[in-house]
Amino acid sequence: MKKWSNGAKKRLVEIRAAEDGEQDMRTIAAAMEQLPPGQLKKVLTDDIKTILAKYGVVIQ
């Protein structure tokens, strides 16, 4: 039974981390919405696109 409890605790930590990541992405998206036209292209560097891809956001 202890093995299951440890596995469940580990999964709970993973779920909470994913939820934190989601909130972070929403915060970033809200800030990007407020940029003037044309500025988004300057912000979306290759490094930023790589980070977004890690969270499942693909920009073409």
Short mmCIF file of N, CA, C and O in Angstrom, two decimals:
data_model
loop_
_atom_site.label_atom_id
_atom_site.label_comp_id
_atom_site.label_asym_id
_atom_site.label_seq_id
_atom_site.Cartn_x
_atom_site.Cartn_y
_atom_site.Cartn_z
N MET A 1 0.82 -1.20 0.00
CA MET A 1 0.00 0.00 0.00
C MET A 1 0.86 1.26 0.00
O MET A 1 0.51 2.25 -0.60
N LYS A 2 2.01 1.20 0.67
CA LYS A 2 2.89 2.36 0.73
C LYS A 2 3.41 2.72 -0.66
O LYS A 2 3.54 3.89 -0.99
N LYS A 3 3.67 1.72 -1.49
CA LYS A 3 4.17 1.98 -2.84
C LYS A 3 3.14 2.80 -3.62
O LYS A 3 3.49 3.73 -4.33
N TRP A 4 1.88 2.47 -3.51
CA TRP A 4 0.83 3.21 -4.19
C TRP A 4 0.78 4.65 -3.68
O TRP A 4 0.67 5.59 -4.45
N SER A 5 0.90 4.83 -2.39
CA SER A 5 0.85 6.16 -1.82
C SER A 5 1.99 7.03 -2.35
O SER A 5 1.80 8.20 -2.67
N ASN A 6 3.19 6.45 -2.44
CA ASN A 6 4.32 7.20 -2.95
C ASN A 6 4.11 7.57 -4.42
O ASN A 6 4.42 8.68 -4.84
N GLY A 7 3.58 6.64 -5.20
CA GLY A 7 3.29 6.91 -6.61
C GLY A 7 2.24 7.98 -6.77
O GLY A 7 2.34 8.86 -7.63
N ALA A 8 1.21 7.92 -5.94
CA ALA A 8 0.14 8.92 -6.00
C ALA A 8 0.66 10.30 -5.61
O ALA A 8 0.30 11.31 -6.23
N LYS A 9 1.53 10.35 -4.61
CA LYS A 9 2.11 11.63 -4.20
C LYS A 9 2.96 12.22 -5.31
O LYS A 9 2.92 13.43 -5.57
N LYS A 10 3.74 11.38 -5.97
CA LYS A 10 4.59 11.84 -7.07
C LYS A 10 3.74 12.40 -8.21
O LYS A 10 4.04 13.44 -8.77
N ARG A 11 2.66 11.71 -8.53
CA ARG A 11 1.77 12.16 -9.61
C ARG A 11 1.10 13.48 -9.24
O ARG A 11 0.92 14.35 -10.09
N LEU A 12 0.72 13.63 -7.98
CA LEU A 12 0.10 14.88 -7.53
C LEU A 12 1.06 16.05 -7.71
O LEU A 12 0.65 17.13 -8.15
N VAL A 13 2.33 15.85 -7.41
CA VAL A 13 3.33 16.89 -7.61
C VAL A 13 3.43 17.25 -9.09
O VAL A 13 3.50 18.42 -9.46
N GLU A 14 3.39 16.23 -9.97
CA GLU A 14 3.45 16.48 -11.42
C GLU A 14 2.24 17.27 -11.89
O GLU A 14 2.36 18.17 -12.72
N ILE A 15 1.07 16.93 -11.38
CA ILE A 15 -0.16 17.63 -11.77
C ILE A 15 -0.10 19.08 -11.34
O ILE A 15 -0.45 19.99 -12.10
N ARG A 16 0.34 19.31 -10.12
CA ARG A 16 0.44 20.70 -9.63
C ARG A 16 1.45 21.50 -10.43
O ARG A 16 1.23 22.68 -10.71
N ALA A 17 2.55 20.88 -10.82
CA ALA A 17 3.55 21.57 -11.64
C ALA A 17 2.97 21.95 -12.99
O ALA A 17 3.22 23.05 -13.50
N ALA A 18 2.17 21.05 -13.57
CA ALA A 18 1.54 21.34 -14.86
C ALA A 18 0.55 22.50 -14.72
O ALA A 18 0.46 23.36 -15.61
N GLU A 19 -0.18 22.53 -13.62
CA GLU A 19 -1.13 23.62 -13.40
C GLU A 19 -0.40 24.94 -13.23
O GLU A 19 -0.86 25.98 -13.71
N ASP A 20 0.74 24.93 -12.55
CA ASP A 20 1.54 26.14 -12.41
C ASP A 20 2.04 26.62 -13.77
O ASP A 20 2.04 27.81 -14.06
N GLY A 21 2.47 25.68 -14.60
CA GLY A 21 2.92 26.01 -15.94
C GLY A 21 1.81 26.64 -16.76
O GLY A 21 2.03 27.59 -17.52
N GLU A 22 0.61 26.11 -16.61
CA GLU A 22 -0.53 26.66 -17.33
C GLU A 22 -0.79 28.10 -16.91
O GLU A 22 -1.02 28.98 -17.76
N GLN A 23 -0.74 28.36 -15.62
CA GLN A 23 -0.97 29.72 -15.13
C GLN A 23 0.12 30.66 -15.64
O GLN A 23 -0.15 31.80 -16.01
N ASP A 24 1.36 30.18 -15.67
CA ASP A 24 2.46 30.99 -16.19
C ASP A 24 2.21 31.36 -17.65
O ASP A 24 2.42 32.50 -18.06
N MET A 25 1.77 30.38 -18.44
CA MET A 25 1.52 30.63 -19.86
C MET A 25 0.38 31.63 -20.04
O MET A 25 0.42 32.47 -20.93
N ARG A 26 -0.65 31.54 -19.21
CA ARG A 26 -1.76 32.50 -19.30
C ARG A 26 -1.28 33.92 -18.98
O ARG A 26 -1.70 34.89 -19.62
N THR A 27 -0.39 34.04 -18.01
CA THR A 27 0.16 35.35 -17.65
C THR A 27 0.97 35.93 -18.80
O THR A 27 0.85 37.12 -19.13
N ILE A 28 1.79 35.09 -19.43
CA ILE A 28 2.59 35.53 -20.57
C ILE A 28 1.68 35.94 -21.73
O ILE A 28 1.90 36.98 -22.36
N ALA A 29 0.66 35.14 -22.00
CA ALA A 29 -0.26 35.44 -23.10
C ALA A 29 -0.98 36.77 -22.85
O ALA A 29 -1.16 37.56 -23.78
N ALA A 30 -1.38 37.02 -21.61
CA ALA A 30 -2.07 38.27 -21.29
C ALA A 30 -1.16 39.47 -21.52
O ALA A 30 -1.59 40.51 -22.03
N ALA A 31 0.12 39.32 -21.18
CA ALA A 31 1.06 40.41 -21.39
C ALA A 31 1.30 40.64 -22.88
O ALA A 31 1.41 41.78 -23.34
N MET A 32 1.37 39.56 -23.65
CA MET A 32 1.60 39.67 -25.10
C MET A 32 0.41 40.31 -25.81
O MET A 32 0.59 40.99 -26.82
N GLU A 33 -0.80 40.09 -25.27
CA GLU A 33 -1.99 40.69 -25.87
C GLU A 33 -1.92 42.22 -25.87
O GLU A 33 -2.50 42.86 -26.72
N GLN A 34 -1.22 42.77 -24.91
CA GLN A 34 -1.18 44.22 -24.76
C GLN A 34 -0.09 44.89 -25.59
O GLN A 34 0.01 46.11 -25.61
N LEU A 35 0.70 44.10 -26.30
CA LEU A 35 1.75 44.68 -27.15
C LEU A 35 1.13 45.35 -28.37
O LEU A 35 0.16 44.87 -28.93
N PRO A 36 1.70 46.45 -28.82
CA PRO A 36 1.21 47.09 -30.04
C PRO A 36 1.49 46.22 -31.26
O PRO A 36 2.38 45.35 -31.21
N PRO A 37 0.75 46.41 -32.35
CA PRO A 37 0.97 45.62 -33.55
C PRO A 37 2.43 45.69 -34.00
O PRO A 37 3.06 46.74 -33.95
N GLY A 38 2.99 44.58 -34.43
CA GLY A 38 4.36 44.54 -34.91
C GLY A 38 5.38 44.21 -33.84
O GLY A 38 6.48 43.76 -34.13
N GLN A 39 5.05 44.43 -32.59
CA GLN A 39 5.98 44.16 -31.49
C GLN A 39 6.07 42.67 -31.17
O GLN A 39 7.10 42.20 -30.71
N LEU A 40 5.00 41.94 -31.42
CA LEU A 40 4.99 40.51 -31.12
C LEU A 40 6.08 39.78 -31.89
O LEU A 40 6.74 38.88 -31.36
N LYS A 41 6.31 40.19 -33.13
CA LYS A 41 7.34 39.56 -33.95
C LYS A 41 8.72 39.73 -33.31
O LYS A 41 9.55 38.84 -33.37
N LYS A 42 8.94 40.86 -32.67
CA LYS A 42 10.23 41.11 -32.01
C LYS A 42 10.39 40.28 -30.74
O LYS A 42 11.49 39.90 -30.37
N VAL A 43 9.29 40.01 -30.08
CA VAL A 43 9.32 39.25 -28.82
C VAL A 43 9.50 37.76 -29.06
O VAL A 43 10.17 37.07 -28.30
N LEU A 44 8.91 37.24 -30.14
CA LEU A 44 8.93 35.81 -30.40
C LEU A 44 10.23 35.39 -31.08
O LEU A 44 10.27 35.03 -32.25
N THR A 45 11.30 35.41 -30.31
CA THR A 45 12.59 34.96 -30.82
C THR A 45 12.60 33.44 -30.87
O THR A 45 11.68 32.78 -30.37
N ASP A 46 13.64 32.87 -31.45
CA ASP A 46 13.73 31.41 -31.53
C ASP A 46 13.76 30.79 -30.13
O ASP A 46 13.18 29.72 -29.92
N ASP A 47 14.41 31.43 -29.18
CA ASP A 47 14.45 30.92 -27.82
C ASP A 47 13.06 30.86 -27.20
O ASP A 47 12.68 29.87 -26.57
N ILE A 48 12.30 31.91 -27.39
CA ILE A 48 10.94 31.97 -26.85
C ILE A 48 10.06 30.92 -27.53
O ILE A 48 9.26 30.25 -26.87
N LYS A 49 10.20 30.76 -28.83
CA LYS A 49 9.42 29.75 -29.54
C LYS A 49 9.74 28.35 -29.04
O LYS A 49 8.86 27.51 -28.93
N THR A 50 10.99 28.10 -28.70
CA THR A 50 11.39 26.79 -28.16
C THR A 50 10.73 26.55 -26.81
O THR A 50 10.23 25.45 -26.54
N ILE A 51 10.71 27.57 -25.97
CA ILE A 51 10.07 27.44 -24.66
C ILE A 51 8.57 27.20 -24.83
O ILE A 51 7.99 26.34 -24.17
N LEU A 52 7.94 27.94 -25.72
CA LEU A 52 6.51 27.75 -25.96
C LEU A 52 6.22 26.36 -26.51
O LEU A 52 5.22 25.74 -26.14
N ALA A 53 7.09 25.86 -27.37
CA ALA A 53 6.90 24.51 -27.93
C ALA A 53 6.95 23.46 -26.83
O ALA A 53 6.26 22.44 -26.91
N LYS A 54 7.74 23.71 -25.80
CA LYS A 54 7.83 22.78 -24.68
C LYS A 54 6.47 22.62 -24.01
O LYS A 54 6.13 21.57 -23.50
N TYR A 55 5.66 23.68 -24.05
CA TYR A 55 4.32 23.64 -23.46
C TYR A 55 3.23 23.30 -24.48
O TYR A 55 2.06 23.41 -24.21
N GLY A 56 3.64 22.94 -25.70
CA GLY A 56 2.67 22.53 -26.70
C GLY A 56 2.16 23.65 -27.59
O GLY A 56 1.23 23.46 -28.36
N VAL A 57 2.77 24.82 -27.51
CA VAL A 57 2.36 25.96 -28.34
C VAL A 57 3.29 26.00 -29.56
O VAL A 57 4.48 26.19 -29.41
N VAL A 58 2.72 25.82 -30.74
CA VAL A 58 3.52 25.84 -31.96
C VAL A 58 3.18 27.09 -32.74
O VAL A 58 2.02 27.34 -33.06
N ILE A 59 4.20 27.87 -33.06
CA ILE A 59 4.02 29.11 -33.82
C ILE A 59 4.72 28.97 -35.15
O ILE A 59 5.90 28.62 -35.19
N GLN A 60 4.00 29.22 -36.22
CA GLN A 60 4.58 29.07 -37.55
C GLN A 60 4.92 30.39 -38.16
O GLN A 60 4.42 31.39 -37.89
#
